[in-house]
PDB file of C-alpha atoms in Angstrom:
ATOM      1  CA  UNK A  32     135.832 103.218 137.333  1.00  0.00           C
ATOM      2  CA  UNK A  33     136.910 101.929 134.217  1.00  0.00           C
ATOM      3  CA  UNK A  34     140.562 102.885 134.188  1.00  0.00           C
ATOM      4  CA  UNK A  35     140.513 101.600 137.675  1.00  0.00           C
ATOM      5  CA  UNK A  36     138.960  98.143 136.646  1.00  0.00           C
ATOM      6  CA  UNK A  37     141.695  98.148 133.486  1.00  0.00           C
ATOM      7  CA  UNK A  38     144.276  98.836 135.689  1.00  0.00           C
ATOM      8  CA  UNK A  39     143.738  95.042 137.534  1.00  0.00           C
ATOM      9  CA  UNK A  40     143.813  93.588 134.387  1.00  0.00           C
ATOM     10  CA  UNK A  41     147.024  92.321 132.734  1.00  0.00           C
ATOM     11  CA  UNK A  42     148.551  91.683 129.559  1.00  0.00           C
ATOM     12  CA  UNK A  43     149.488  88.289 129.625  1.00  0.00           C
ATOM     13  CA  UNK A  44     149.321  87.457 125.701  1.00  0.00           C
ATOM     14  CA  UNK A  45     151.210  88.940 123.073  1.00  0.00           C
ATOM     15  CA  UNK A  46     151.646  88.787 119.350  1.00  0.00           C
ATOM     16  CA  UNK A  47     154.825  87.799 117.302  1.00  0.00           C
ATOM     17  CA  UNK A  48     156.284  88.537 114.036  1.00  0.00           C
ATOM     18  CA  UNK A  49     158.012  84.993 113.654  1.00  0.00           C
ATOM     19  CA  UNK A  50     161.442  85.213 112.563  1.00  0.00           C
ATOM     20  CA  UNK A  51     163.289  83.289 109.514  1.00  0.00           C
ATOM     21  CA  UNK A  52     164.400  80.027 109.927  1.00  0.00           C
ATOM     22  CA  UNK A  53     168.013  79.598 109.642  1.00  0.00           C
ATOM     23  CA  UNK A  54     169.562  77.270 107.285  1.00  0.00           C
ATOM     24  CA  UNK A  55     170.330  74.255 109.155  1.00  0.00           C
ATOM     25  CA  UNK A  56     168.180  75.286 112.471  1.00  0.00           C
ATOM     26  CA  UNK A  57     167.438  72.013 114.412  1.00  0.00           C
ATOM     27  CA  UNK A  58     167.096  70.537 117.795  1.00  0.00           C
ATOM     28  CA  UNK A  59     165.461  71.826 120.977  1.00  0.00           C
ATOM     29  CA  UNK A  60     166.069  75.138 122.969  1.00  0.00           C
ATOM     30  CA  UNK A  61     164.784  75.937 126.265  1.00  0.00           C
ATOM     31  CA  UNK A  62     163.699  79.245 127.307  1.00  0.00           C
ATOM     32  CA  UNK A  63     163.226  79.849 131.259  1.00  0.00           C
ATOM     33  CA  UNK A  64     162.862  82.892 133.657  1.00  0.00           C
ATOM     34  CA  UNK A  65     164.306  81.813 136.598  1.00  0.00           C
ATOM     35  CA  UNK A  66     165.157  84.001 140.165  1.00  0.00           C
ATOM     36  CA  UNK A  67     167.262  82.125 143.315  1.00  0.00           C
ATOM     37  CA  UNK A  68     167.234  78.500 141.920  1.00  0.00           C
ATOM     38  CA  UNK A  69     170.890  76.987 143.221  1.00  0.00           C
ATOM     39  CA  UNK A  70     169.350  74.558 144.805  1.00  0.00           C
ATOM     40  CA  UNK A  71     167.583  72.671 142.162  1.00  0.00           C
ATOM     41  CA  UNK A  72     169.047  74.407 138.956  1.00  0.00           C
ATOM     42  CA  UNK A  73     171.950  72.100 138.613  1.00  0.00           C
ATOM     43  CA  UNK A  74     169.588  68.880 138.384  1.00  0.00           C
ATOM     44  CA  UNK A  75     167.487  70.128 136.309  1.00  0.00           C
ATOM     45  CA  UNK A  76     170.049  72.098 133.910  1.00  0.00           C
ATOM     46  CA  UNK A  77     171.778  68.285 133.559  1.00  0.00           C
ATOM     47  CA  UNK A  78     168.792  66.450 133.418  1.00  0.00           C
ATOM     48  CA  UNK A  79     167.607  68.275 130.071  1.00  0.00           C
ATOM     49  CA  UNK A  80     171.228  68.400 128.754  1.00  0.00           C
ATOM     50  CA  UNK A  81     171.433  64.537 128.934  1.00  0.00           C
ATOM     51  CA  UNK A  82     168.235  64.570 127.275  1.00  0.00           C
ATOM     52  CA  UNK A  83     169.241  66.323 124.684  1.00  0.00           C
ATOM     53  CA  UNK A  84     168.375  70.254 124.945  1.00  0.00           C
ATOM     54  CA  UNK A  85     170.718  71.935 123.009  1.00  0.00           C
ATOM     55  CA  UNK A  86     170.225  75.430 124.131  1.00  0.00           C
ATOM     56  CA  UNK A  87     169.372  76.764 127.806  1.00  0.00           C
ATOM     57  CA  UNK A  88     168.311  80.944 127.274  1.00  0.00           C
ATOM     58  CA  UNK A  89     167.575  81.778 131.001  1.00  0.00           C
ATOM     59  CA  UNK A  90     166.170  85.034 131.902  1.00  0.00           C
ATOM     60  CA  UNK A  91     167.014  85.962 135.228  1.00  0.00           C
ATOM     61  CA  UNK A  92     165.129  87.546 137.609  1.00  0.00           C
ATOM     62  CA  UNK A  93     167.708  89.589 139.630  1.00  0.00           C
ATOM     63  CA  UNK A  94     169.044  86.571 141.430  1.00  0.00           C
ATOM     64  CA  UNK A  95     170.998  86.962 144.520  1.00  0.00           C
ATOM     65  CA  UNK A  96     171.862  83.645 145.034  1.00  0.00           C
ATOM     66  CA  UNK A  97     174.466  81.320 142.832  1.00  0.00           C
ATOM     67  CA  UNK A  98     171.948  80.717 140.158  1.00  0.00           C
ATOM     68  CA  UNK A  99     174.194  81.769 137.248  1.00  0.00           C
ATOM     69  CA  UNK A 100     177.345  80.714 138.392  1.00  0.00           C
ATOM     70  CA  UNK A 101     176.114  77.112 138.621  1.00  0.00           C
ATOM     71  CA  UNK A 102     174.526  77.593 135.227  1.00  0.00           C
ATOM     72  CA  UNK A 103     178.034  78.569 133.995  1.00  0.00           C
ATOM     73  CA  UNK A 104     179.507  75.181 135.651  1.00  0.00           C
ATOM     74  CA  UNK A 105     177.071  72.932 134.464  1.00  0.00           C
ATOM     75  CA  UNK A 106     176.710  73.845 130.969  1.00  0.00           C
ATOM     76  CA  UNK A 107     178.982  74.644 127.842  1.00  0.00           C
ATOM     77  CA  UNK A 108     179.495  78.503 126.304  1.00  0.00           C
ATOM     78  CA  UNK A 109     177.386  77.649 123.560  1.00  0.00           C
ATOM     79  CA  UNK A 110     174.563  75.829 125.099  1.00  0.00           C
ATOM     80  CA  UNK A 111     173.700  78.733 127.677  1.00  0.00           C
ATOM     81  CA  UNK A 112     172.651  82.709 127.125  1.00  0.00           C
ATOM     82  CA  UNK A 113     171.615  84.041 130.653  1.00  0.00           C
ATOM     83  CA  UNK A 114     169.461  87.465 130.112  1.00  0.00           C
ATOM     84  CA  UNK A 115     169.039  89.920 132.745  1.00  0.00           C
ATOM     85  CA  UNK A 116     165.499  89.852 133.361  1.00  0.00           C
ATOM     86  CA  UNK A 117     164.262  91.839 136.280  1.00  0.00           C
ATOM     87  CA  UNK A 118     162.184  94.591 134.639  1.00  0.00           C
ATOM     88  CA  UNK A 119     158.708  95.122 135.791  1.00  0.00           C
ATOM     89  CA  UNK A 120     156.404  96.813 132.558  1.00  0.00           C
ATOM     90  CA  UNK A 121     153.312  98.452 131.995  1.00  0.00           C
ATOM     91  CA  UNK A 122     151.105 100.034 129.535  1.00  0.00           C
ATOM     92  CA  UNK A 123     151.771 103.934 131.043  1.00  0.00           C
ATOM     93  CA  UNK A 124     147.930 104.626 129.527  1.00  0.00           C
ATOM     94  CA  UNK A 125     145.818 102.054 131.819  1.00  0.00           C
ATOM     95  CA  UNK A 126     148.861 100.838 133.975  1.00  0.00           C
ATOM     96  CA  UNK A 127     148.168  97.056 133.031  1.00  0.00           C
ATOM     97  CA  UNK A 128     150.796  95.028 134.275  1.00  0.00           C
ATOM     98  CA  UNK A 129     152.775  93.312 130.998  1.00  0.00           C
ATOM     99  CA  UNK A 130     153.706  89.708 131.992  1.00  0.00           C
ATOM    100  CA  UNK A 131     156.972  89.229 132.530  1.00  0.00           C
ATOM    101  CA  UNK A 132     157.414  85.753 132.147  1.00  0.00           C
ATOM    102  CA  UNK A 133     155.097  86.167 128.767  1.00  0.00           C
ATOM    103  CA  UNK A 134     157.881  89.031 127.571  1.00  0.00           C
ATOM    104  CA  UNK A 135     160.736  86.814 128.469  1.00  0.00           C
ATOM    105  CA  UNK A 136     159.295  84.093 125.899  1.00  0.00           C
ATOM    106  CA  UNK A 137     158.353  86.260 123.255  1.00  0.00           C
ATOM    107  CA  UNK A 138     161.988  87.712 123.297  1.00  0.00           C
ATOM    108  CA  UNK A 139     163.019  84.035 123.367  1.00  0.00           C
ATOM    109  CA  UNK A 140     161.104  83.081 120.283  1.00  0.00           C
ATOM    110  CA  UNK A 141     161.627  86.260 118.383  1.00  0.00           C
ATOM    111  CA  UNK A 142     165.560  86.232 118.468  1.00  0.00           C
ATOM    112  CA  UNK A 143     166.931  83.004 119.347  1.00  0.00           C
ATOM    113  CA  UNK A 144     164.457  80.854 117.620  1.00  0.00           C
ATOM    114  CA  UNK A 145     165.586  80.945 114.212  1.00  0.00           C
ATOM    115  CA  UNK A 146     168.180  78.487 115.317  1.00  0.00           C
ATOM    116  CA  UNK A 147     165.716  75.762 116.679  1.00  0.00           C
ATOM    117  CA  UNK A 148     163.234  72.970 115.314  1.00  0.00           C
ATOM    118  CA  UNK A 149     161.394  72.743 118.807  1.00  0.00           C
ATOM    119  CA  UNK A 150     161.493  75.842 121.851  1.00  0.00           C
ATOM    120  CA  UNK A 151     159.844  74.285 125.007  1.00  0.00           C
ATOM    121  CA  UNK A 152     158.768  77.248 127.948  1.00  0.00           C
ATOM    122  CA  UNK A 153     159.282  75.831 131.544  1.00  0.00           C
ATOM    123  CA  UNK A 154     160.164  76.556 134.675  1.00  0.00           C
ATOM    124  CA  UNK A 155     162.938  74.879 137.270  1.00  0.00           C
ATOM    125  CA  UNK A 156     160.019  72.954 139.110  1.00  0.00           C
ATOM    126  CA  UNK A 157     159.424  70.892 135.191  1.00  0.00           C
ATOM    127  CA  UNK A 158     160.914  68.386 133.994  1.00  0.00           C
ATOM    128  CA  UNK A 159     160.558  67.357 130.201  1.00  0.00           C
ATOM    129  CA  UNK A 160     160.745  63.217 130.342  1.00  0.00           C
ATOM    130  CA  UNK A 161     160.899  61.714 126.813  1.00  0.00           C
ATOM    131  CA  UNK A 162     159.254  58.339 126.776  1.00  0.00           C
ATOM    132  CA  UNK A 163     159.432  57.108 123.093  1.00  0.00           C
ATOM    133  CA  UNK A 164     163.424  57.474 123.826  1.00  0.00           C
ATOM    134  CA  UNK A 165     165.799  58.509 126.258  1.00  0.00           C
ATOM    135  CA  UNK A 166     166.255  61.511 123.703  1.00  0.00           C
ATOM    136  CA  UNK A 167     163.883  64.317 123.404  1.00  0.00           C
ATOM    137  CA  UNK A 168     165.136  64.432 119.438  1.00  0.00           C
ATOM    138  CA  UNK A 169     163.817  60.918 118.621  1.00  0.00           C
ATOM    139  CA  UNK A 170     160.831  61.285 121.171  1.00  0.00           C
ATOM    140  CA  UNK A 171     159.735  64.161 118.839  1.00  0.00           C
ATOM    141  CA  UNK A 172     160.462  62.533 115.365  1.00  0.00           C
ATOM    142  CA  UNK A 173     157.579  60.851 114.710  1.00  0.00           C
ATOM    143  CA  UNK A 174     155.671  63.944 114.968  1.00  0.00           C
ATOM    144  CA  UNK A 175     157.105  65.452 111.295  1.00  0.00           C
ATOM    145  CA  UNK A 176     156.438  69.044 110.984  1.00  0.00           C
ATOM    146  CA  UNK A 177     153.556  69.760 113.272  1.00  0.00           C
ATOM    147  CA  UNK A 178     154.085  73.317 114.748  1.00  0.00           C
ATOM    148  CA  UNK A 179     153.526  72.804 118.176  1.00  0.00           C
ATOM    149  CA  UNK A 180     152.769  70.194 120.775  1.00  0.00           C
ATOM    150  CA  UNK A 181     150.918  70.635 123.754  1.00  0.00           C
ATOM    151  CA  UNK A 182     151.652  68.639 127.140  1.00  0.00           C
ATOM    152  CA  UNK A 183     149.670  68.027 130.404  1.00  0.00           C
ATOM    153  CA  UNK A 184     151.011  68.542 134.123  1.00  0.00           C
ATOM    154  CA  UNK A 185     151.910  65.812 135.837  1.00  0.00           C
ATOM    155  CA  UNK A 186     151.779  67.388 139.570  1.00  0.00           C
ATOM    156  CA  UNK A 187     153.835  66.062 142.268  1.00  0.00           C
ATOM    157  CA  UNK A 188     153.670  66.867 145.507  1.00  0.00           C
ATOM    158  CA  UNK A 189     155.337  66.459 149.362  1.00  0.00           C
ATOM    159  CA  UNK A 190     156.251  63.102 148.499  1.00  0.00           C
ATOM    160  CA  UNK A 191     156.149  63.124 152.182  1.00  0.00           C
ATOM    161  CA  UNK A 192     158.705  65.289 152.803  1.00  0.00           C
ATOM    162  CA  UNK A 193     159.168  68.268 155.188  1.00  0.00           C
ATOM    163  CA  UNK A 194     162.138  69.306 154.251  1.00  0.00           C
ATOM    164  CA  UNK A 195     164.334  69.096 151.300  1.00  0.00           C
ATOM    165  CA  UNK A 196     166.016  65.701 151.614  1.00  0.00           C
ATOM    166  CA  UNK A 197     169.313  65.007 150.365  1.00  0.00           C
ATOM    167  CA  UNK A 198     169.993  63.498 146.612  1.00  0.00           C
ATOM    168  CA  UNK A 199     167.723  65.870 144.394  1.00  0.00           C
ATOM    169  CA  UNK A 200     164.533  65.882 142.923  1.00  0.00           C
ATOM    170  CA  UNK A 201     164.031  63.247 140.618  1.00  0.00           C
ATOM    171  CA  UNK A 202     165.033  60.536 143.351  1.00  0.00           C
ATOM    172  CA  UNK A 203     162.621  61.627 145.977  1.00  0.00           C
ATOM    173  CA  UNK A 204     159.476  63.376 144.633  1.00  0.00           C
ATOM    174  CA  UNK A 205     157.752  60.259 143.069  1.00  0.00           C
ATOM    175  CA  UNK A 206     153.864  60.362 144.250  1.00  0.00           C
ATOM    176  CA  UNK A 207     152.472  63.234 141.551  1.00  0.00           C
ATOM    177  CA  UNK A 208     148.515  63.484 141.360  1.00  0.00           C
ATOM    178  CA  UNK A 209     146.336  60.062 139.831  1.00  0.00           C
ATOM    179  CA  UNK A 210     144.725  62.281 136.899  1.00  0.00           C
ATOM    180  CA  UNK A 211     146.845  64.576 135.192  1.00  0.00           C
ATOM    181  CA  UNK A 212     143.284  65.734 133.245  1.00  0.00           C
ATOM    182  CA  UNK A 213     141.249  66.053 136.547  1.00  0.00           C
ATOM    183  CA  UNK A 214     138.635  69.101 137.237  1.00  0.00           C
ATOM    184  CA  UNK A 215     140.282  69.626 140.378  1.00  0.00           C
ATOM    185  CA  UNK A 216     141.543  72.997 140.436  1.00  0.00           C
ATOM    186  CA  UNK A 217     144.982  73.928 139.363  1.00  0.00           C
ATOM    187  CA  UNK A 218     145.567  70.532 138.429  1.00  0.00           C
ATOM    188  CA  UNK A 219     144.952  70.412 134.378  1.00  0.00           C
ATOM    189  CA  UNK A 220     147.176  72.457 132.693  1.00  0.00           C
ATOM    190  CA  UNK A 221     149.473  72.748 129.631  1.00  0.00           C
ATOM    191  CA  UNK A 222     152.772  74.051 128.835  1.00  0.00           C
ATOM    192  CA  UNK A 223     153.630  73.906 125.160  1.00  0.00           C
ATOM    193  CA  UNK A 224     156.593  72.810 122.659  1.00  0.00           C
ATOM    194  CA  UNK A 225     156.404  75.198 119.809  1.00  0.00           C
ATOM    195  CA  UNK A 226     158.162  75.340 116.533  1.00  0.00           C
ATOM    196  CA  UNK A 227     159.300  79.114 116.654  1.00  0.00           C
ATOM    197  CA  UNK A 228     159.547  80.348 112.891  1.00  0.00           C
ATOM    198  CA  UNK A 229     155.749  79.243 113.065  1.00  0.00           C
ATOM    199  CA  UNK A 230     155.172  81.286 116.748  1.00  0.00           C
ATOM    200  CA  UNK A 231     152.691  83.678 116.135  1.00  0.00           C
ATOM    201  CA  UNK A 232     151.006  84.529 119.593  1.00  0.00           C
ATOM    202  CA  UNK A 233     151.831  83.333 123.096  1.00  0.00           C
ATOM    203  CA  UNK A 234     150.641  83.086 126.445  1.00  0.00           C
ATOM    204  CA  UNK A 235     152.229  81.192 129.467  1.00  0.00           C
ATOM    205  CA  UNK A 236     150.154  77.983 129.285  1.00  0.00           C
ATOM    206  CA  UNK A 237     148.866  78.630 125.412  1.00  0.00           C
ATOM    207  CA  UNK A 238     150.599  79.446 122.093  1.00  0.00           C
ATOM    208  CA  UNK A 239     149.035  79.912 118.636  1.00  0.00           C
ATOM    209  CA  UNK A 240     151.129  78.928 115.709  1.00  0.00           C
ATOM    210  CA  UNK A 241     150.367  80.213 112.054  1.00  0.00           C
ATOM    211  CA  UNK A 242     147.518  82.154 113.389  1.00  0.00           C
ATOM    212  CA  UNK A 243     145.275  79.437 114.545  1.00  0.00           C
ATOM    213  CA  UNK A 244     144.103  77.897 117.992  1.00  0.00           C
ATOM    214  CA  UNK A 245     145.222  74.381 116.617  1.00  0.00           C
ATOM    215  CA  UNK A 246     147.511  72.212 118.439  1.00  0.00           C
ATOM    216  CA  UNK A 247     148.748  68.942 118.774  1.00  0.00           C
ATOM    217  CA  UNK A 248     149.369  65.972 121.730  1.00  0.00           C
ATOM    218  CA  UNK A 249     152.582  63.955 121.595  1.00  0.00           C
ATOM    219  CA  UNK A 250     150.647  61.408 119.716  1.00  0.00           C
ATOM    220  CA  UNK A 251     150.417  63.935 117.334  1.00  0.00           C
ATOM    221  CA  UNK A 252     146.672  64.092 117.576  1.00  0.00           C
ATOM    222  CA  UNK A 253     145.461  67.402 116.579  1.00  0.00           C
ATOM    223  CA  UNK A 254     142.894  69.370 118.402  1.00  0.00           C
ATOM    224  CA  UNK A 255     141.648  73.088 119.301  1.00  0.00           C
ATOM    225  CA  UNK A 256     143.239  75.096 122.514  1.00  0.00           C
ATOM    226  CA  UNK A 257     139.896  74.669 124.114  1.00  0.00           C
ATOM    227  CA  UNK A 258     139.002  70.786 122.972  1.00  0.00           C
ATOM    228  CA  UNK A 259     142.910  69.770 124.240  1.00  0.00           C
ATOM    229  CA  UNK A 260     141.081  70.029 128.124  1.00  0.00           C
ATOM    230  CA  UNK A 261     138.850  66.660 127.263  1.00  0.00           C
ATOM    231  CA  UNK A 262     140.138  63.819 128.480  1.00  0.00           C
ATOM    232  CA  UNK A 263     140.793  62.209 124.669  1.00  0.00           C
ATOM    233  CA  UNK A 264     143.455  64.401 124.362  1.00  0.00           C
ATOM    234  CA  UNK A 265     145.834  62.845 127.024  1.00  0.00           C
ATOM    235  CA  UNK A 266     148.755  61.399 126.117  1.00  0.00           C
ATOM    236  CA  UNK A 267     152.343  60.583 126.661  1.00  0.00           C
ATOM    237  CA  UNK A 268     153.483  58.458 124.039  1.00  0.00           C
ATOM    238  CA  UNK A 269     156.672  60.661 123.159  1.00  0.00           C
ATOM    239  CA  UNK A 270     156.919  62.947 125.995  1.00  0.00           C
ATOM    240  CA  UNK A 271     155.532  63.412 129.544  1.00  0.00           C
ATOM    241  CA  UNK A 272     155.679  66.706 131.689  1.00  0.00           C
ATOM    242  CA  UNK A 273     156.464  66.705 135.172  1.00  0.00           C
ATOM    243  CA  UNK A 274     155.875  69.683 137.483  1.00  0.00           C
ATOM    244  CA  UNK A 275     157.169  69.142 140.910  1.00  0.00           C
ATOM    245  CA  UNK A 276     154.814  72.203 142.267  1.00  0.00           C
ATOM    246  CA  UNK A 277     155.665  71.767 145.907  1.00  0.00           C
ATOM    247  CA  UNK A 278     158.828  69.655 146.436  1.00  0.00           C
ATOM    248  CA  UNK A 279     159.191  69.690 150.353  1.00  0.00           C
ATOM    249  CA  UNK A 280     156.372  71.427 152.793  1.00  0.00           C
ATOM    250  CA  UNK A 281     159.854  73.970 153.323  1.00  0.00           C
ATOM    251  CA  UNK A 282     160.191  74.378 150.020  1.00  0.00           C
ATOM    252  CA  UNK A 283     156.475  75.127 148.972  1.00  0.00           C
ATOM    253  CA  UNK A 284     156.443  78.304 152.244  1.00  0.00           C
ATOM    254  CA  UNK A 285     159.627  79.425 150.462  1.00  0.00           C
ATOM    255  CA  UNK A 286     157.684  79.240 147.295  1.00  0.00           C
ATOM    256  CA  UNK A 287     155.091  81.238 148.326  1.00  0.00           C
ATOM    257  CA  UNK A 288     157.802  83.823 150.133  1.00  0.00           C
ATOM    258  CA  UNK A 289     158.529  84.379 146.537  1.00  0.00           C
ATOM    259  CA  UNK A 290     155.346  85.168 145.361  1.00  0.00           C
ATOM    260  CA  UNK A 291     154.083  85.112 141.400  1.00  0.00           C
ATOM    261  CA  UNK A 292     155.655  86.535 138.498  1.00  0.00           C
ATOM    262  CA  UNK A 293     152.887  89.047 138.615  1.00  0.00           C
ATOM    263  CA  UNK A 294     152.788  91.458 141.477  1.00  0.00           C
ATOM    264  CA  UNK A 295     149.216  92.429 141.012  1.00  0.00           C
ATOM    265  CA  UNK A 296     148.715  88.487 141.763  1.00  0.00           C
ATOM    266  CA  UNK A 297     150.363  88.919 145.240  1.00  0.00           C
ATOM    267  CA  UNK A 298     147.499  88.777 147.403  1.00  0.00           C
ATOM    268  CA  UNK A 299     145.734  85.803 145.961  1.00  0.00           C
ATOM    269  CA  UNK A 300     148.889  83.876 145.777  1.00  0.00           C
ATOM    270  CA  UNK A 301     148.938  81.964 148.795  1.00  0.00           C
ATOM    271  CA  UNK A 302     145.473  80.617 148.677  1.00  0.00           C
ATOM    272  CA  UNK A 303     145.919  79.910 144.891  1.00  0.00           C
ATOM    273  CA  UNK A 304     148.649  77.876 145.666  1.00  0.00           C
ATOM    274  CA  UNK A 305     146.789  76.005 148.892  1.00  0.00           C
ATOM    275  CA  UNK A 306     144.008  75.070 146.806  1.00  0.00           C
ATOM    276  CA  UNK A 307     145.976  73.367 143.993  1.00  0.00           C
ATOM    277  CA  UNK A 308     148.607  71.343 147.005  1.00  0.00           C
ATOM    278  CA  UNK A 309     145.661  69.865 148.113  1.00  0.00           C
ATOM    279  CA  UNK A 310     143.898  68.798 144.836  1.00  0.00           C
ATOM    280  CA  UNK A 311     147.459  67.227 144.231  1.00  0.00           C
ATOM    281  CA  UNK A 312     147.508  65.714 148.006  1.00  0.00           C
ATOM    282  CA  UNK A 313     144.307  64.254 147.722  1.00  0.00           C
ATOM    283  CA  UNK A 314     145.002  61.228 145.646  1.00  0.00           C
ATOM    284  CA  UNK A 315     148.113  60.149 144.290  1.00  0.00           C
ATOM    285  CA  UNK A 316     150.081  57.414 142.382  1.00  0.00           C
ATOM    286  CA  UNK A 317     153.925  56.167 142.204  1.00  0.00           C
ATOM    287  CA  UNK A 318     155.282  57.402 139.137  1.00  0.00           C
ATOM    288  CA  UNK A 319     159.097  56.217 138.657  1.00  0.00           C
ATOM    289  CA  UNK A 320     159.465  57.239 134.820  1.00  0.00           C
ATOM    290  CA  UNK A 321     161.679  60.259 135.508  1.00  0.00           C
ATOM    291  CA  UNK A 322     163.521  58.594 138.183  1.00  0.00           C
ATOM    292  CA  UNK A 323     163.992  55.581 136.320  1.00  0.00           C
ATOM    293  CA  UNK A 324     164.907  57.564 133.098  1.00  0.00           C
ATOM    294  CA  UNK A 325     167.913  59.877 135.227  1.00  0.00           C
ATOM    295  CA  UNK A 326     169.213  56.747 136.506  1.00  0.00           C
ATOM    296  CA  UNK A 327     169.723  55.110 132.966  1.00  0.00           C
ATOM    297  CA  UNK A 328     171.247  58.543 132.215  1.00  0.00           C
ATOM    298  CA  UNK A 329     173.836  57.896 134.806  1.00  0.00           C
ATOM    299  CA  UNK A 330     172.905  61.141 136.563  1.00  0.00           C
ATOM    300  CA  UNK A 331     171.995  59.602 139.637  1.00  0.00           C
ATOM    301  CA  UNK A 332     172.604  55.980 141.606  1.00  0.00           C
TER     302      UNK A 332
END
């Protein structure tokens, strides 16, 4: 019984031996795992470069579609690594699923990081908006040497759309969810910056740096992992997060098709997913910062 009860579990957080910082390391790397994204990939991929991400390391997740080729388009030599990625792992002595998604970051940290002040972990569907400046460098300035920085979702939703309408994300998916720190579920969540030569453990949504549950809000406020969920922490005076979780009703059932990055999380998926849509659906605001911020960038009219 308890093998079989072990065997559900997973192992979604892992330790790190944080590597050396290289003379001269500095700017901002992001590290993705990414499967069948030509769609949006291009958008966001430019979006982040105009920003000011130096480094894209993608993992991919056996892809069939032109995911990497449009990577290759969009994005110098030496501002892209693309990882195959489509390895499923257990422990062989209780079969607990390892996170993939959690592997793909550690490997991130642990050999590309030495080249990086700041390594941000998101997905295709999230958007890193600096606010401070139309730079993510200057955003994070003011912050000095803090190791990591942790930012709330902003969820959008349908934006009233059924289908995927022409012109990209940023344009059309502009109604995200009133209170980015509500109690309604699967709306408050984090996703971290980290400084990666101070990376010590990591999970998807929470990292530890030099060994301690302390983190950081862009205001550079300091707080524990579990006192960041009060609404004090909030902030987005140098950054702001933005998840587009559904985009169009056609996108969110192709969403689901996918199903998680954990297979043991198959079954629950689609009513996980239901019940954060409409916590997202049920009261919204305009919010035009991301918009407004790719149309200064000259990425869209």
């Amino acid at each position: 019984m308890l093998r079989k009860l072990l065997s559900r579990a997973k192992i979604s957080k892992l330790g790190l031996r944080t590597p050396q910082p290289a003379p001269g390391r500095h700017g901002v790397a992001i590290a993705a795992i990414v499967r069948n994204e030509a769609r949006y990939i291009e958008e966001w991929a430019r979006f982040h470069h105009a920003v000011g991400v130096r480094h894209f390391v993608i993992y991919d997740d056996a892809s069939t579609d032109a995911t990497r080729d449009i990577l290759r388009d969009v994005l110098a030599p030496e501002a892209l690594t693309i990882i195959p990625w489509a390895q499923r792992l257990s422990d062989i002595r209780l079969g607990r699923e390892i996170h993939n998604q959690v592997l793909a970051y550690a490997h991130a940290a642990g050999n590309f990081g030495s080249e990086f002040r700041w390594m941000a972990f998101v997905d295709v569907d999230e958007f890193l908006v600096p606010t401070a400046s139309d730079s993510l460098v200057q955003s994070l300035e003011p912050l000095g040497d803090i190791p990591n920085v942790s930012l709330p979702w902003h969820m959008f939703g349908f934006s009233g759309h059924e289908t995927a309408p022409d012109g990209g994300v940023l344009a059309n998916y502009l109604m995200r969810v009133r209170d980015p720190m509500s109690d309604a579920p699967g709306i408050r969540a984090f996703k971290m910056l980290v400084d990666p030569c101070r990376l010590t453990a990591l999970r998807v949504h929470s990292m530890e740096s030099d060994a301690s549950s302390e983190t950081w809000n862009d205001a550079g406020v300091k707080a524990t992992l579990e006192a960041r969920e009060k609404q004090g922490f909030y902030s987005t005076q140098a950054l702001q997060l933005n998840h587009y979780y559904t985009r169009s009703k056609a996108d969110l059932e192709a969403k689901i098709a996918r199903g998680p990055n954990l297979v043991a999380k198959t079954d629950q998926y689609r009513r996980k997913v239901m019940r954060t849509v409409n916590s997202i659906e049920a009261e919204t605001v305009e919010d035009l910062r991301a918009r407004d911020l790719a149309r200064r960038l000259g990425l869209i009219d």
